[in-house]
């Protein structure tokens, strides 16, 4: 009969030593990392957050405004602004020498119908002519006065 050969067993102590060493290295790394983060955090001022709350309060105010009636005779010059043709300014042909320099884009004009729909508009950089008709609104901005010529 043959004798059984003993099986070779690895000793346990190297595994225990490696496990303990791994735990120690991990613990030291965690402590050093936390200390480094604490030092960096101490160098930075605390962050502030500003919250703005707005409270609205509704009040009723009565104001009396005196509005001048439209002129009895419509004007024959268009100045910057919005004008009702036939009421505030006379219908006809108007001319301007060009921009006044108050509007960087030049002299802007627009004609609209009573409902606010655009009939025509444009921007000019020199002398120009504009025809306006009754019941239109005409607006100019950044222009020398438009004088009625026809």
GROMACS .gro file of C-alpha atoms in nm:
model
  150
    1UNK     CA    1   0.000   0.000   0.000
    2UNK     CA    2   0.121   0.340  -0.073
    3UNK     CA    3   0.140   0.619   0.174
    4UNK     CA    4  -0.051   0.933   0.098
    5UNK     CA    5   0.167   1.234   0.026
    6UNK     CA    6   0.098   1.531   0.238
    7UNK     CA    7  -0.047   1.829   0.045
    8UNK     CA    8   0.151   2.143   0.058
    9UNK     CA    9  -0.029   2.424   0.246
   10UNK     CA   10   0.062   2.787   0.214
   11UNK     CA   11   0.119   2.964   0.541
   12UNK     CA   12  -0.154   3.208   0.647
   13UNK     CA   13   0.075   3.475   0.795
   14UNK     CA   14   0.176   3.638   0.460
   15UNK     CA   15  -0.191   3.690   0.376
   16UNK     CA   16  -0.262   3.844   0.713
   17UNK     CA   17   0.039   4.076   0.683
   18UNK     CA   18  -0.063   4.191   0.331
   19UNK     CA   19  -0.425   4.251   0.440
   20UNK     CA   20  -0.321   4.454   0.744
   21UNK     CA   21  -0.072   4.654   0.535
   22UNK     CA   22  -0.344   4.733   0.278
   23UNK     CA   23  -0.582   4.852   0.548
   24UNK     CA   24  -0.310   5.070   0.704
   25UNK     CA   25  -0.213   5.224   0.367
   26UNK     CA   26  -0.579   5.299   0.286
   27UNK     CA   27  -0.636   5.459   0.627
   28UNK     CA   28  -0.322   5.676   0.598
   29UNK     CA   29  -0.421   5.788   0.247
   30UNK     CA   30  -0.769   5.884   0.369
   31UNK     CA   31  -0.628   6.086   0.661
   32UNK     CA   32  -0.373   6.266   0.440
   33UNK     CA   33  -0.637   6.342   0.172
   34UNK     CA   34  -0.879   6.482   0.430
   35UNK     CA   35  -0.607   6.700   0.582
   36UNK     CA   36  -0.507   6.833   0.239
   37UNK     CA   37  -0.868   6.917   0.153
   38UNK     CA   38  -0.913   7.090   0.490
   39UNK     CA   39  -0.602   7.304   0.428
   40UNK     CA   40  -0.727   7.405   0.081
   41UNK     CA   41  -1.073   7.481   0.219
   42UNK     CA   42  -0.917   7.699   0.491
   43UNK     CA   43  -0.744   7.911   0.221
   44UNK     CA   44  -1.073   7.986   0.043
   45UNK     CA   45  -1.328   8.226   0.188
   46UNK     CA   46  -1.670   8.080   0.255
   47UNK     CA   47  -1.907   8.101  -0.038
   48UNK     CA   48  -2.198   8.341   0.000
   49UNK     CA   49  -2.531   8.311  -0.170
   50UNK     CA   50  -2.753   8.615  -0.208
   51UNK     CA   51  -3.127   8.563  -0.231
   52UNK     CA   52  -3.340   8.854  -0.342
   53UNK     CA   53  -3.708   8.856  -0.260
   54UNK     CA   54  -3.940   9.113  -0.413
   55UNK     CA   55  -4.268   9.200  -0.255
   56UNK     CA   56  -4.527   9.367  -0.474
   57UNK     CA   57  -4.797   9.579  -0.329
   58UNK     CA   58  -5.092   9.699  -0.534
   59UNK     CA   59  -5.229  10.046  -0.474
   60UNK     CA   60  -5.480  10.252  -0.666
   61UNK     CA   61  -5.382  10.605  -0.758
   62UNK     CA   62  -5.613  10.856  -0.924
   63UNK     CA   63  -5.445  11.108  -1.152
   64UNK     CA   64  -5.610  11.386  -1.346
   65UNK     CA   65  -5.440  11.467  -1.674
   66UNK     CA   66  -5.531  11.755  -1.900
   67UNK     CA   67  -5.491  11.662  -2.265
   68UNK     CA   68  -5.478  11.940  -2.519
   69UNK     CA   69  -5.723  11.900  -2.804
   70UNK     CA   70  -5.574  11.844  -3.149
   71UNK     CA   71  -5.504  12.162  -3.343
   72UNK     CA   72  -5.798  12.297  -3.538
   73UNK     CA   73  -5.576  12.322  -3.845
   74UNK     CA   74  -5.338  12.026  -3.906
   75UNK     CA   75  -4.968  12.110  -3.899
   76UNK     CA   76  -4.761  12.126  -4.217
   77UNK     CA   77  -4.438  11.994  -4.062
   78UNK     CA   78  -4.357  11.650  -3.928
   79UNK     CA   79  -4.130  11.641  -3.624
   80UNK     CA   80  -3.998  11.321  -3.461
   81UNK     CA   81  -4.289  11.132  -3.305
   82UNK     CA   82  -4.619  10.972  -3.408
   83UNK     CA   83  -4.881  11.185  -3.585
   84UNK     CA   84  -5.237  11.123  -3.706
   85UNK     CA   85  -5.265  11.234  -4.068
   86UNK     CA   86  -5.567  11.457  -4.130
   87UNK     CA   87  -5.598  11.545  -3.759
   88UNK     CA   88  -5.251  11.643  -3.635
   89UNK     CA   89  -5.072  11.688  -3.970
   90UNK     CA   90  -5.210  11.763  -4.312
   91UNK     CA   91  -5.205  11.490  -4.577
   92UNK     CA   92  -4.968  11.547  -4.866
   93UNK     CA   93  -4.605  11.530  -4.973
   94UNK     CA   94  -4.331  11.610  -4.721
   95UNK     CA   95  -3.955  11.658  -4.767
   96UNK     CA   96  -3.664  11.637  -4.525
   97UNK     CA   97  -3.296  11.719  -4.561
   98UNK     CA   98  -3.209  11.389  -4.390
   99UNK     CA   99  -3.103  11.256  -4.050
  100UNK     CA  100  -3.070  11.483  -3.748
  101UNK     CA  101  -2.784  11.278  -3.602
  102UNK     CA  102  -2.986  11.167  -3.297
  103UNK     CA  103  -3.043  10.815  -3.432
  104UNK     CA  104  -2.732  10.607  -3.514
  105UNK     CA  105  -2.916  10.420  -3.791
  106UNK     CA  106  -3.023  10.732  -3.980
  107UNK     CA  107  -3.368  10.884  -4.025
  108UNK     CA  108  -3.642  10.623  -3.971
  109UNK     CA  109  -4.000  10.670  -4.090
  110UNK     CA  110  -4.307  10.448  -4.101
  111UNK     CA  111  -4.667  10.477  -4.220
  112UNK     CA  112  -4.930  10.260  -4.053
  113UNK     CA  113  -5.304  10.216  -4.095
  114UNK     CA  114  -5.555  10.283  -3.817
  115UNK     CA  115  -5.517   9.926  -3.689
  116UNK     CA  116  -5.137   9.949  -3.658
  117UNK     CA  117  -5.057   9.753  -3.975
  118UNK     CA  118  -4.747   9.877  -4.155
  119UNK     CA  119  -4.819  10.036  -4.493
  120UNK     CA  120  -4.458  10.133  -4.567
  121UNK     CA  121  -4.138  10.221  -4.380
  122UNK     CA  122  -3.773  10.296  -4.438
  123UNK     CA  123  -3.445  10.443  -4.321
  124UNK     CA  124  -3.285  10.729  -4.509
  125UNK     CA  125  -2.938  10.880  -4.488
  126UNK     CA  126  -2.993  11.189  -4.705
  127UNK     CA  127  -3.269  11.414  -4.842
  128UNK     CA  128  -3.599  11.233  -4.904
  129UNK     CA  129  -3.968  11.273  -4.982
  130UNK     CA  130  -4.264  11.106  -4.808
  131UNK     CA  131  -4.633  11.102  -4.906
  132UNK     CA  132  -4.889  11.060  -4.626
  133UNK     CA  133  -5.263  11.006  -4.667
  134UNK     CA  134  -5.567  11.079  -4.447
  135UNK     CA  135  -5.645  10.830  -4.167
  136UNK     CA  136  -5.284  10.703  -4.153
  137UNK     CA  137  -5.036  10.731  -3.870
  138UNK     CA  138  -4.688  10.853  -3.960
  139UNK     CA  139  -4.387  10.816  -3.731
  140UNK     CA  140  -4.040  10.963  -3.771
  141UNK     CA  141  -3.728  10.923  -3.556
  142UNK     CA  142  -3.386  11.081  -3.592
  143UNK     CA  143  -3.494  11.310  -3.879
  144UNK     CA  144  -3.465  11.677  -3.962
  145UNK     CA  145  -3.818  11.828  -3.978
  146UNK     CA  146  -4.028  11.710  -4.272
  147UNK     CA  147  -4.186  12.014  -4.442
  148UNK     CA  148  -4.501  11.996  -4.655
  149UNK     CA  149  -4.421  12.066  -5.020
  150UNK     CA  150  -4.733  11.943  -5.191
   0.00000   0.00000   0.00000
